[in-house]
Amino acid sequence: MQTIVRSDAYLRQKGIKASFQRVSIYEYLQNTTAHPSAAKIFADLHPIIPSLSRATVYNTLNLFVERKIAFPVQVDGAEARFDLCEPHHAHFHCVVCQTIYDIPGEDAGVPEALDGFEVLEAQLHYKGRCPQCR
Amino acid sequence: MQTIVRSDAYLRQKGIKASFQRVSIYEYLQNTTAHPSAAKIFADLHPIIPSLSRATVYNTLNLFVERKIAFPVQVDGAEARFDLCEPHHAHFHCVVCQTIYDIPGEDAGVPEALDGFEVLEAQLHYKGRCPQCR
DNA sequence: ATTCTTGCAAATCATTTGCACTTTA
DNA sequence: TAAAGTGCAAATGATTTGCAAGAAT
């Protein structure tokens, strides 16, 4: 299957051994816009890969974050939710339905020199109610 | 003591009963720029108020957040850290020393209409290395 | 007196870890 | 086959909860 081969190659190119579990998690992230939590990823993938363990989901996500393949979106005191790294965009978190939207127009626009500070990342995070929940 | 009276009145005006614990935590937050975690607040206040319990620190912080007196700053997968609500400003999180700086110039600039979305809050969060840690 | 707050200990939830087993390159 | 990844279960850490006792109005 082409997709598998491609994800496979992509991970390998990032210096990551492309296990079935890792490829599955990577493709799961590719095919959703829901910014799923580790628990959600596990819940959805476990029926398909019955041997999958929570620890592997966490290990894999941590690895992806470390290698800049994915990054965590922190919402309040809740569990981390994950997004593939893509061109800078802001996030909108609906406090009613808990959906996290990508806001592609708004750019967190990384570093204007903050005089003395070395800026590695910038995140712009909105919170409010989405069109469905107003 | 004047300060006590003032914090007292401020909390009451926000509809909060001004217990000794709450006033202490409020003033602790007023007198620091360190964006302390609940654990840090407890560690620093416990020697002064030996009866203070962790639960009260958490209860109080949650109450402050609910009443918009304080808000949590989420850093990676770590514990929440707290800041008094003040005119919008960005945060800079040093990944080396874990200090969180207020960046008053940079404004998360709340809501330009996001077409259909009702924006209640906007946060701008930088990550990198601070002048001491570069 | 009634109502709200506190403190303690136990509970919960997300995440991590240790270790024996399995898979990948 | 060597090196790295996986799964399980137990451990950890942050935060919450239930409840009895204490303080404020």
XYZ file of C-alpha atoms (C1' of nucleotides) in Angstrom:
318
model
C 0.000 0.000 0.000
C 1.535 3.245 -1.099
C 0.582 5.281 1.933
C 2.284 2.831 4.252
C 5.421 2.883 2.222
C 5.495 6.649 2.222
C 4.963 7.080 5.965
C 7.499 4.376 6.454
C 10.056 6.218 4.401
C 9.225 9.515 6.036
C 9.850 8.159 9.526
C 13.032 6.428 8.463
C 14.256 9.627 6.906
C 13.725 11.264 10.295
C 15.958 8.635 11.817
C 13.136 6.584 13.289
C 12.674 2.863 12.943
C 9.365 2.406 11.218
C 7.564 -0.143 13.321
C 3.986 -1.022 12.526
C 2.814 0.763 15.659
C 4.693 3.952 14.848
C 3.519 4.020 11.270
C -0.055 3.447 12.436
C 0.112 6.292 14.918
C 1.724 8.567 12.382
C -0.946 7.824 9.820
C -3.665 8.204 12.392
C -2.411 11.719 13.064
C -2.196 12.406 9.368
C -5.826 11.453 8.871
C -7.401 13.524 11.605
C -7.817 17.178 12.379
C -9.108 16.462 15.865
C -5.831 16.964 17.749
C -6.358 13.727 19.641
C -5.018 12.922 23.075
C -2.884 9.860 23.742
C -5.976 8.225 25.250
C -8.036 8.921 22.128
C -5.336 7.559 19.852
C -5.126 4.433 21.970
C -8.906 4.005 22.087
C -9.210 4.274 18.311
C -6.199 2.193 17.390
C -6.495 -0.542 20.002
C -9.464 -2.280 18.310
C -7.437 -2.388 15.106
C -4.131 -3.345 16.729
C -5.249 -5.367 19.757
C -1.724 -5.813 21.052
C -1.083 -2.065 21.133
C -0.253 -0.766 24.573
C -0.712 2.651 26.079
C 3.004 2.805 26.825
C 3.807 2.455 23.141
C 1.429 5.276 22.283
C 3.154 7.513 24.808
C 6.623 6.399 23.764
C 5.832 7.040 20.137
C 4.295 10.435 20.728
C 7.270 11.489 22.832
C 9.595 10.334 20.098
C 7.636 12.238 17.462
C 7.732 15.388 19.568
C 11.451 15.010 20.172
C 12.089 14.629 16.451
C 9.791 17.535 15.606
C 7.350 15.334 13.732
C 4.509 16.212 16.075
C 3.962 18.629 18.901
C 1.715 18.717 21.943
C -1.052 21.245 22.367
C -1.664 21.914 26.038
C -5.210 22.677 27.022
C -5.864 23.912 30.527
C -5.075 21.246 33.060
C -6.094 18.509 30.665
C -4.165 15.808 28.861
C -1.859 16.787 26.049
C -3.286 16.664 22.575
C -1.193 16.153 19.481
C -0.796 17.703 16.103
C 1.615 16.982 13.279
C 4.124 19.773 12.829
C 2.963 21.914 9.992
C 3.542 25.476 8.883
C 2.948 27.755 11.823
C -0.646 28.203 12.672
C -2.645 29.190 15.705
C -5.035 26.989 17.650
C -8.550 27.712 18.763
C -9.818 25.673 21.685
C -13.590 25.519 22.122
C -14.285 25.448 25.843
C -17.685 23.841 25.257
C -17.054 20.909 22.922
C -13.285 20.751 23.569
C -12.530 20.729 19.878
C -9.221 22.228 18.871
C -9.257 23.987 15.528
C -6.294 24.959 13.414
C -6.380 28.607 12.466
C -4.117 28.730 9.452
C -4.375 32.434 8.755
C -3.244 33.549 12.175
C 0.424 32.937 12.533
C 2.199 32.812 15.844
C 4.958 34.362 13.779
C 8.091 33.167 15.467
C 10.785 35.420 16.686
C 11.055 39.083 16.353
C 14.212 39.579 18.359
C 13.143 39.617 21.995
C 16.401 41.322 22.899
C 18.567 38.831 24.737
C 16.126 35.941 24.432
C 16.600 33.187 21.906
C 13.128 32.249 20.723
C 12.808 28.656 19.529
C 9.049 28.397 19.294
C 6.015 30.607 19.412
C 2.464 29.478 19.941
C -0.698 31.477 19.608
C -3.629 29.949 21.409
C -7.212 31.182 21.357
C -9.936 30.027 23.679
C -13.663 30.558 23.309
C -16.742 29.099 21.693
C -16.802 27.709 18.193
C -19.563 28.400 15.667
C -21.477 25.230 16.657
C -21.382 26.011 20.374
C -22.194 29.710 20.527
C -1.444 46.045 58.006
C -2.549 47.976 54.971
C -1.643 45.409 52.370
C -3.735 42.794 54.111
C -6.702 45.046 54.259
C -6.427 45.868 50.598
C -6.117 42.270 49.357
C -8.933 41.423 51.668
C -11.170 44.035 50.133
C -10.132 43.061 46.626
C -11.100 39.436 47.123
C -14.376 40.354 48.780
C -15.169 42.642 45.893
C -14.678 39.654 43.606
C -17.262 37.790 45.658
C -14.742 35.668 47.526
C -14.616 35.182 51.254
C -11.258 36.493 52.365
C -9.886 33.705 54.516
C -6.367 33.950 55.846
C -5.218 31.217 53.484
C -6.731 32.859 50.429
C -5.329 36.258 51.261
C -1.914 34.710 51.855
C -1.939 32.949 48.518
C -3.168 36.063 46.748
C -0.416 38.174 48.281
C 2.158 35.523 47.549
C 1.206 35.762 43.897
C 1.288 39.536 44.064
C 4.832 39.508 45.408
C 6.436 37.211 42.884
C 7.148 37.252 39.193
C 8.151 33.608 39.180
C 4.828 32.152 38.003
C 4.926 29.535 40.741
C 3.324 26.112 40.609
C 0.871 24.944 43.257
C 3.683 22.870 44.745
C 5.983 25.900 44.956
C 3.298 28.005 46.587
C 2.662 25.260 49.100
C 6.371 24.765 49.796
C 6.919 28.463 50.436
C 3.782 29.122 52.435
C 3.657 25.958 54.495
C 6.525 26.966 56.820
C 4.697 30.226 57.502
C 1.238 28.670 57.783
C 1.961 25.191 59.118
C -1.642 24.111 58.991
C -1.944 24.928 55.303
C -2.843 21.952 53.155
C -2.139 21.228 49.541
C -5.847 20.823 48.912
C -6.464 24.377 50.032
C -3.790 25.677 47.703
C -5.422 23.861 44.806
C -8.929 24.903 45.852
C -7.862 28.503 46.124
C -6.044 28.575 42.821
C -9.021 27.001 41.082
C -11.271 29.595 42.658
C -8.986 32.419 41.557
C -8.903 31.093 38.017
C -12.679 30.706 37.958
C -13.123 34.296 39.132
C -10.507 35.588 36.704
C -8.172 36.704 39.458
C -5.420 34.402 38.281
C -4.797 32.152 35.353
C -2.748 29.048 34.721
C 0.217 29.022 32.395
C 0.681 25.566 30.924
C 4.229 24.509 30.243
C 4.771 21.343 28.269
C 3.574 18.355 30.194
C 4.470 19.951 33.495
C 2.399 21.222 36.408
C 0.365 24.361 35.929
C 1.991 27.595 36.978
C 0.047 30.636 38.018
C -0.009 34.307 37.248
C -2.300 37.077 38.417
C -4.518 38.343 35.637
C -2.993 41.504 34.320
C -3.210 43.429 31.098
C -2.568 41.039 28.255
C 1.011 40.045 27.888
C 2.915 37.175 26.367
C 4.963 34.599 28.229
C 8.446 33.416 27.528
C 9.352 30.018 28.906
C 13.053 29.257 29.230
C 13.503 25.569 28.489
C 16.783 25.503 30.402
C 16.037 27.150 33.747
C 12.249 26.776 33.503
C 11.725 30.425 34.325
C 8.610 31.994 32.874
C 9.014 35.641 31.948
C 6.277 38.145 31.293
C 6.774 39.891 27.983
C 4.714 43.047 28.408
C 5.384 44.551 25.006
C 4.139 41.568 23.034
C 0.398 41.402 23.287
C -1.571 38.260 22.547
C -4.008 40.860 21.225
C -7.355 39.288 21.870
C -9.992 38.905 19.282
C -9.900 40.042 15.787
C -13.156 38.493 14.650
C -12.321 34.904 13.765
C -15.489 34.709 11.697
C -17.981 32.567 13.549
C -15.762 31.970 16.569
C -16.272 33.817 19.813
C -12.808 34.461 21.201
C -12.711 34.762 24.972
C -8.966 34.605 25.523
C -5.783 34.715 23.550
C -2.406 33.602 24.753
C 0.926 34.101 23.117
C 3.595 31.750 24.365
C 7.270 31.791 23.446
C 9.736 29.056 24.218
C 13.496 29.242 24.066
C 16.532 30.245 26.080
C 16.686 33.312 28.257
C 19.651 35.718 28.387
C 21.205 33.863 31.358
C 20.935 30.456 29.711
C 22.075 31.095 26.154
C -27.290 28.102 63.587
C -26.268 27.832 59.051
C -23.149 28.026 55.546
C -18.665 28.062 53.691
C -13.753 26.708 54.241
C -10.155 23.801 55.761
C -7.222 19.702 56.327
C -6.427 15.148 55.947
C -6.237 10.876 53.585
C -7.668 8.254 49.981
C -8.817 8.304 45.100
C -8.131 9.473 40.342
C -5.998 10.539 36.037
C -2.252 11.140 32.883
C 2.094 9.666 32.089
C 6.459 7.055 32.974
C 9.324 3.176 34.164
C 11.421 -1.612 34.760
C 11.876 -5.631 32.716
C 11.161 -9.808 29.918
C 9.876 -10.679 25.231
C 9.583 -9.600 20.214
C 10.625 -7.245 16.068
C 13.416 -4.602 12.843
C 17.370 -3.533 10.115
C 21.943 -11.594 15.402
C 22.571 -7.314 17.536
C 20.119 -3.364 18.677
C 15.937 -1.211 19.305
C 10.928 -1.420 20.171
C 6.886 -3.455 22.554
C 3.656 -4.808 26.225
C 2.498 -5.466 30.707
C 2.017 -4.093 35.344
C 3.576 -1.400 38.847
C 5.190 3.307 40.057
C 4.973 8.224 39.995
C 3.281 12.895 40.112
C -0.205 16.279 39.817
C -4.636 17.247 41.078
C -9.302 16.149 43.011
C -12.616 14.358 46.221
C -15.167 12.859 50.512
C -15.821 13.885 54.802
C -15.373 15.440 59.580
C -13.945 19.476 62.103
C -13.383 24.593 62.268
C -14.373 29.483 61.220
C -17.223 33.282 59.627
C -21.627 35.734 59.250
